[in-house]
PDB file of C-alpha atoms in Angstrom:
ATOM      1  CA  UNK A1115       0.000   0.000   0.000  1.00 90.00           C
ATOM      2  CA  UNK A1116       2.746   2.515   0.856  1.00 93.00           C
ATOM      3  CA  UNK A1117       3.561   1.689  -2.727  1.00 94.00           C
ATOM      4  CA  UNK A1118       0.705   3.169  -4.145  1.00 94.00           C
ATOM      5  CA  UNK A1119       0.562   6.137  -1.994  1.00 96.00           C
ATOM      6  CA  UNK A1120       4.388   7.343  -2.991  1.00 97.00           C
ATOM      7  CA  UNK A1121       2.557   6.260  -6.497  1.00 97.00           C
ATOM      8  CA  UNK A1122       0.094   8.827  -6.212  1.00 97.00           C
ATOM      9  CA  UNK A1123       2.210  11.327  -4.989  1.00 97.00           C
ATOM     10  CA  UNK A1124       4.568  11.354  -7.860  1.00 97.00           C
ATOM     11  CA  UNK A1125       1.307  11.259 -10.224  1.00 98.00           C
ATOM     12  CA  UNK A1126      -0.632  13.671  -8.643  1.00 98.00           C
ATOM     13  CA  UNK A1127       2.453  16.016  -9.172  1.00 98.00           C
ATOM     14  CA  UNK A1128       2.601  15.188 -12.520  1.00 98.00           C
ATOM     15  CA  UNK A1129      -0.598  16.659 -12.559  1.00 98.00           C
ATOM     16  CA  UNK A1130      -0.477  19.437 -11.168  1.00 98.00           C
ATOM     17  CA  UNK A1131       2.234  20.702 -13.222  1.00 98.00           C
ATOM     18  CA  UNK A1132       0.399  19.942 -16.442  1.00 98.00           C
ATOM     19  CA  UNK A1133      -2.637  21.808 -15.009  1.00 97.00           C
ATOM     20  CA  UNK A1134      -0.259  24.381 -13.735  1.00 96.00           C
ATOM     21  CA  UNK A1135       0.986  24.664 -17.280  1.00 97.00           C
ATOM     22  CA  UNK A1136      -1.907  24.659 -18.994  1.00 97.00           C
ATOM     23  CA  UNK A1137      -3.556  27.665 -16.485  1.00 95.00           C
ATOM     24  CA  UNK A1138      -0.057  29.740 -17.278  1.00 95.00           C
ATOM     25  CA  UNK A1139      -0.863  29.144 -21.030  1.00 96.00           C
ATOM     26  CA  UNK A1140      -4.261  30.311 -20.769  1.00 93.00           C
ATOM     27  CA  UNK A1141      -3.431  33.669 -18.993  1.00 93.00           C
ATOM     28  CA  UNK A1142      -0.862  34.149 -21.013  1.00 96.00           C
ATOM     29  CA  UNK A1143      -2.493  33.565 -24.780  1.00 95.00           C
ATOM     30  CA  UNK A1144      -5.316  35.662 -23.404  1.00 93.00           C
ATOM     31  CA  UNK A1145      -3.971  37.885 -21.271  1.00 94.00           C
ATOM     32  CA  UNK A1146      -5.983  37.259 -17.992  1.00 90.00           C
ATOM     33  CA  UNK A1147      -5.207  37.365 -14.524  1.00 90.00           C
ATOM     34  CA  UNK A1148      -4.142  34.857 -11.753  1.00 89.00           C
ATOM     35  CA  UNK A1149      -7.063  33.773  -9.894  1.00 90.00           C
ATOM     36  CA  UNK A1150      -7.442  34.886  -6.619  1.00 92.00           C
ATOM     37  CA  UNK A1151      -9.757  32.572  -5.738  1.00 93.00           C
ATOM     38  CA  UNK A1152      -7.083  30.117  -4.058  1.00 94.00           C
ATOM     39  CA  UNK A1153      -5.713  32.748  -1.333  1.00 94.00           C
ATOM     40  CA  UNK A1154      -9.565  34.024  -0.528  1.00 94.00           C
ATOM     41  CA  UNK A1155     -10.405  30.453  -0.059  1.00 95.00           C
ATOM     42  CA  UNK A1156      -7.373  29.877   2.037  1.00 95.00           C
ATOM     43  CA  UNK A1157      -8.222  33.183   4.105  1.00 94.00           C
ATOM     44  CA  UNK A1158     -11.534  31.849   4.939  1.00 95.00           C
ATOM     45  CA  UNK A1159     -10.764  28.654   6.220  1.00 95.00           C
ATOM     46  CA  UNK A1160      -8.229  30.439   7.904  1.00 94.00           C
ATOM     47  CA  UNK A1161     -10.955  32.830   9.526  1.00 92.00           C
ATOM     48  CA  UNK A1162     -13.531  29.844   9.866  1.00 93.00           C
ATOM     49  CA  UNK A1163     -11.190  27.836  12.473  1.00 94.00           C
ATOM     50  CA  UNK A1164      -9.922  30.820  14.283  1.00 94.00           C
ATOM     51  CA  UNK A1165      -5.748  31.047  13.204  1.00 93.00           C
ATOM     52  CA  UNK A1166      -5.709  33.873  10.876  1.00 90.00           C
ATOM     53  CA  UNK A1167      -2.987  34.462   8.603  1.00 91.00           C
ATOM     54  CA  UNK A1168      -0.414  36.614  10.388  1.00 90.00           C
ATOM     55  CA  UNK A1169       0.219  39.899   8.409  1.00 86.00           C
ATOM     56  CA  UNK A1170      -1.364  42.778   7.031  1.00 87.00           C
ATOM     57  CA  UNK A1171      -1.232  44.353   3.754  1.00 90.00           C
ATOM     58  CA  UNK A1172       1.083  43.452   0.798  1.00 91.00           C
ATOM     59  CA  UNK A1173       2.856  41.025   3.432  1.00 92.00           C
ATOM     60  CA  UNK A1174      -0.525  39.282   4.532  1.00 91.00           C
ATOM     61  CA  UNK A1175      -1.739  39.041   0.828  1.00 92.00           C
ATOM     62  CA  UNK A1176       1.300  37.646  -0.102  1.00 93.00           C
ATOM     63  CA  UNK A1177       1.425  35.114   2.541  1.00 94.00           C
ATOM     64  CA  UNK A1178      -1.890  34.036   1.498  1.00 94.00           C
ATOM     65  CA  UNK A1179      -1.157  33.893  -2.597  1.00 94.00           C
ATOM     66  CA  UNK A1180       1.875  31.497  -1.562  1.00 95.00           C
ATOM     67  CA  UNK A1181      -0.758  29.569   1.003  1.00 95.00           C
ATOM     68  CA  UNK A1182      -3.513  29.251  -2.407  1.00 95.00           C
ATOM     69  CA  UNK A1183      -0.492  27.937  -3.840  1.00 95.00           C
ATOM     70  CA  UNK A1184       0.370  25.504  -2.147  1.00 96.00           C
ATOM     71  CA  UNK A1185      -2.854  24.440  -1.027  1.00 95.00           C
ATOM     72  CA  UNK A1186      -3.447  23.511  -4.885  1.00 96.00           C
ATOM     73  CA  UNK A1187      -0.122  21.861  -4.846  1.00 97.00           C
ATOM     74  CA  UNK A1188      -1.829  19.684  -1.524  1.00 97.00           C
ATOM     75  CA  UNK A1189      -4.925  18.877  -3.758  1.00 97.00           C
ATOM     76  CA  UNK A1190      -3.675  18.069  -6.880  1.00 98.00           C
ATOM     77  CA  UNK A1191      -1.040  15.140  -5.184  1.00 98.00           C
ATOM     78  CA  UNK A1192      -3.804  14.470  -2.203  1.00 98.00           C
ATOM     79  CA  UNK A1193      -5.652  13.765  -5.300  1.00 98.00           C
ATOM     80  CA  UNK A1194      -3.165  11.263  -6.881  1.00 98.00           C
ATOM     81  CA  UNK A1195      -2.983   9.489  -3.740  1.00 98.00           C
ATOM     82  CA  UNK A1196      -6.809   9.001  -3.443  1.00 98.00           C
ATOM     83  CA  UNK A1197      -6.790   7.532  -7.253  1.00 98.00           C
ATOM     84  CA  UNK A1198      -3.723   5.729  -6.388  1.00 97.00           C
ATOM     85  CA  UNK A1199      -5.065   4.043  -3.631  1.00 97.00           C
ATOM     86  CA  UNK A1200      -8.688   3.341  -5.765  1.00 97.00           C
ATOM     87  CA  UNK A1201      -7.069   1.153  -8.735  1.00 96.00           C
ATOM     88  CA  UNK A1202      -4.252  -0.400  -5.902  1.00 95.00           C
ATOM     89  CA  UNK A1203      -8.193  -1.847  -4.674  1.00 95.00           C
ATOM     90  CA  UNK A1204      -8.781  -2.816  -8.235  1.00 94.00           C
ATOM     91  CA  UNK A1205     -10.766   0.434  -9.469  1.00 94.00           C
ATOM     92  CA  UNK A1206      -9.196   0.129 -12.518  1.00 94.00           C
ATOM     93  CA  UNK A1207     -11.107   1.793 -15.962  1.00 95.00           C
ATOM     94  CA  UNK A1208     -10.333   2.293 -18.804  1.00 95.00           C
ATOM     95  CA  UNK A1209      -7.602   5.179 -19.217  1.00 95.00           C
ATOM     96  CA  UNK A1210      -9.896   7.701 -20.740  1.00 96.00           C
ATOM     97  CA  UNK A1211     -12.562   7.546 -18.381  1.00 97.00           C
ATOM     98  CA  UNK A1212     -10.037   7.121 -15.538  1.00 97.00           C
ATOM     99  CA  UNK A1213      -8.748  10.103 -16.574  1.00 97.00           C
ATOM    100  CA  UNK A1214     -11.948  12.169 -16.959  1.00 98.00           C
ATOM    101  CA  UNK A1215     -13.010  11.068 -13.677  1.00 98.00           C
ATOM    102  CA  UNK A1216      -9.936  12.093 -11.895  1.00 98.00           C
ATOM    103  CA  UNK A1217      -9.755  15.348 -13.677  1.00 98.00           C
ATOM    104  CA  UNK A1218     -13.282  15.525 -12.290  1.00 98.00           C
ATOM    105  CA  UNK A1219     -12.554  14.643  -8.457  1.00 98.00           C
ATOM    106  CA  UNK A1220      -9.347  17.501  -9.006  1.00 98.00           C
ATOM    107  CA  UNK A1221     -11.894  19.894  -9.668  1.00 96.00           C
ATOM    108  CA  UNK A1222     -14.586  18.996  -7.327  1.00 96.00           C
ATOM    109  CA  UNK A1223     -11.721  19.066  -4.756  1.00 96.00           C
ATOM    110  CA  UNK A1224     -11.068  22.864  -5.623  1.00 95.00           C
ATOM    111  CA  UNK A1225     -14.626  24.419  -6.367  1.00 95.00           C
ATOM    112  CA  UNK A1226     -16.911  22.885  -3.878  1.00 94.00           C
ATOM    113  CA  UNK A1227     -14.450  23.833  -0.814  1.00 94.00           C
ATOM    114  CA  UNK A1228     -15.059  27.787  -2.931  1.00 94.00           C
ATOM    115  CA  UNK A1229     -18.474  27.341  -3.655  1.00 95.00           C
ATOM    116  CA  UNK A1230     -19.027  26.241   0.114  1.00 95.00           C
ATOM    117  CA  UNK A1231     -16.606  29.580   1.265  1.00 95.00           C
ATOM    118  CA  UNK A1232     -19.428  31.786  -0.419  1.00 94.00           C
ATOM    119  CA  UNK A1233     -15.771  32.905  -2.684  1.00 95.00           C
ATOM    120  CA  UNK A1234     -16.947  31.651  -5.958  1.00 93.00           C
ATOM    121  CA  UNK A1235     -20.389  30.460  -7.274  1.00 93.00           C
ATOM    122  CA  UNK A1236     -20.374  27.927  -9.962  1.00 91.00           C
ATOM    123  CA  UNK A1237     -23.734  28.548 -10.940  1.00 91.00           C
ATOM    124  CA  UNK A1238     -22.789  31.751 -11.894  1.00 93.00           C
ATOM    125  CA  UNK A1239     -19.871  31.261 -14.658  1.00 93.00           C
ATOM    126  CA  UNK A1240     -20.099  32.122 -18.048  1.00 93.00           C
ATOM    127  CA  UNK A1241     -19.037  29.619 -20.407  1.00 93.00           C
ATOM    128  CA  UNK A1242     -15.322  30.868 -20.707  1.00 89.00           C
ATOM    129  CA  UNK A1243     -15.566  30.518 -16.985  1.00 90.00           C
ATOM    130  CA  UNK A1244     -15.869  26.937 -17.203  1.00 93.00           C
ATOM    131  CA  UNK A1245     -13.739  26.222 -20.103  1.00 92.00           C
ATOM    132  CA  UNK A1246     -11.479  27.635 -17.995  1.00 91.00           C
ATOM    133  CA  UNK A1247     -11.450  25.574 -15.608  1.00 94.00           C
ATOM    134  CA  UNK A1248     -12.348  22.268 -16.867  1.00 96.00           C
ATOM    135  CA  UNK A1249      -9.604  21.464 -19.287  1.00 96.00           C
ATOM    136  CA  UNK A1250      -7.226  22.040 -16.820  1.00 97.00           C
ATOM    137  CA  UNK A1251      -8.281  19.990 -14.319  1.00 98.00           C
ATOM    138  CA  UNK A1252      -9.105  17.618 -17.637  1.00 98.00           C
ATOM    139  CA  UNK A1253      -5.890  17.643 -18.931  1.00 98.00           C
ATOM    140  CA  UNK A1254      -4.958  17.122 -14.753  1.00 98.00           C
ATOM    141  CA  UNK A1255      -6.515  14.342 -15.153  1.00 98.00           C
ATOM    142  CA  UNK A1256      -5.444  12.578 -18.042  1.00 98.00           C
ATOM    143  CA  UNK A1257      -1.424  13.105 -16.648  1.00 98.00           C
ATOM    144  CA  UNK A1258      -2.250  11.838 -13.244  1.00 98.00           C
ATOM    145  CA  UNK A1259      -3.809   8.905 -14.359  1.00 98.00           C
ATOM    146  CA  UNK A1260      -2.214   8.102 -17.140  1.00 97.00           C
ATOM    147  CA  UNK A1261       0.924   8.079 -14.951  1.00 97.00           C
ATOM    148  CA  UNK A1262      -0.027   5.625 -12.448  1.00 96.00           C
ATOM    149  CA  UNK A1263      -1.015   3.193 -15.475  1.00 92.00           C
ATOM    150  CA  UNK A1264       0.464  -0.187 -15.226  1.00 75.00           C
ATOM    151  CA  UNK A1265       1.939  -0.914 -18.643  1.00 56.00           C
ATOM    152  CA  UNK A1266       2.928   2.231 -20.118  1.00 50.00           C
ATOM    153  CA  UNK A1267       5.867   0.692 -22.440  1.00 49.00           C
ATOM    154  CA  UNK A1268       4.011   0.572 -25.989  1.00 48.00           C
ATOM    155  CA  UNK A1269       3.054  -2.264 -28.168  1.00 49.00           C
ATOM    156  CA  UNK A1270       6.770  -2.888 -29.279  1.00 47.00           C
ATOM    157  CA  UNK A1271       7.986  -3.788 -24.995  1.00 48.00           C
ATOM    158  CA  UNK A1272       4.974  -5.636 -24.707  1.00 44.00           C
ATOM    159  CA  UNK A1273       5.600  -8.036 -27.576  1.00 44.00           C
ATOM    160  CA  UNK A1274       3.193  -7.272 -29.789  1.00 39.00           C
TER     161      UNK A1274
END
């Protein structure tokens, strides 16, 4: 077992840095901001269980944009460990829907905790908005899963 969770550690890495990469992509080709949505959510959970983040100003929002950070860092490889674990039980489909799914549990991580906060609202988003946030957490998906595959060598290692 302790196997699969250093498994999904390393995958759910992998992950996040394509997602990471494709976000960066985004705001660069069209010139958008970073979200702050990651250091509000941080702040109010912060707020919620009474340890506020020490700091005030440009020092106290910076704290907090390192803290959203990192917190997506912790959900994107918490993430890889939870899928690790699910196939090392024998949840084990097909890599495409494996990979949708766990793009979808990534995201569900992230936007109910916000949705929940009162710091975003789904049911609000245009359709840019989503797009925007799905094929990241798609694409997410498709890298952590795909790494934690079995039999990644190709047709040609696997004698056939």
């Amino acid at each position: 077992m302790m196997r699969s969770v250093v498994r999904g550690c390393a995958a759910g890495a992998v992950g996040t840095t394509v997602l990471n990469a494709v976000t960066f992509a985004d705001m660069a080709l069209r010139g958008r901001p970073s979200s702050q949505a990651p250091a509000e959510t941080v702040d109010r959970i912060a707020q919620g269980v009474g340890r506020p983040v020490p700091g005030s100003g440009e020092a106290g929002e910076n704290r907090l944009s390192g803290l959203g950070g990192l917190s997506g860092i912790a959900v994107g490889v918490g993430t890889g460990v939870v899928v690790s674990l699910a196939r090392h039980a024998g949840l084990r489909p097909p890599w495409w829907l494996g990979g949708l799914a766990t793009g979808v549990l990534a995201m569900a991580a992230t936007d109910l905790p916000m949705a929940q906060l009162g710091v975003s609202d789904p049911a609000g988003w245009s359709a840019a908005d989503w797009v925007s946030d799905a094929v990241p957490h798609l694409m997410y998906g498709l890298a952590t899963y795909g790494s934690l595959l079995d039999d990644v060598r190709g047709p040609a290692r696997r004698g056939g």
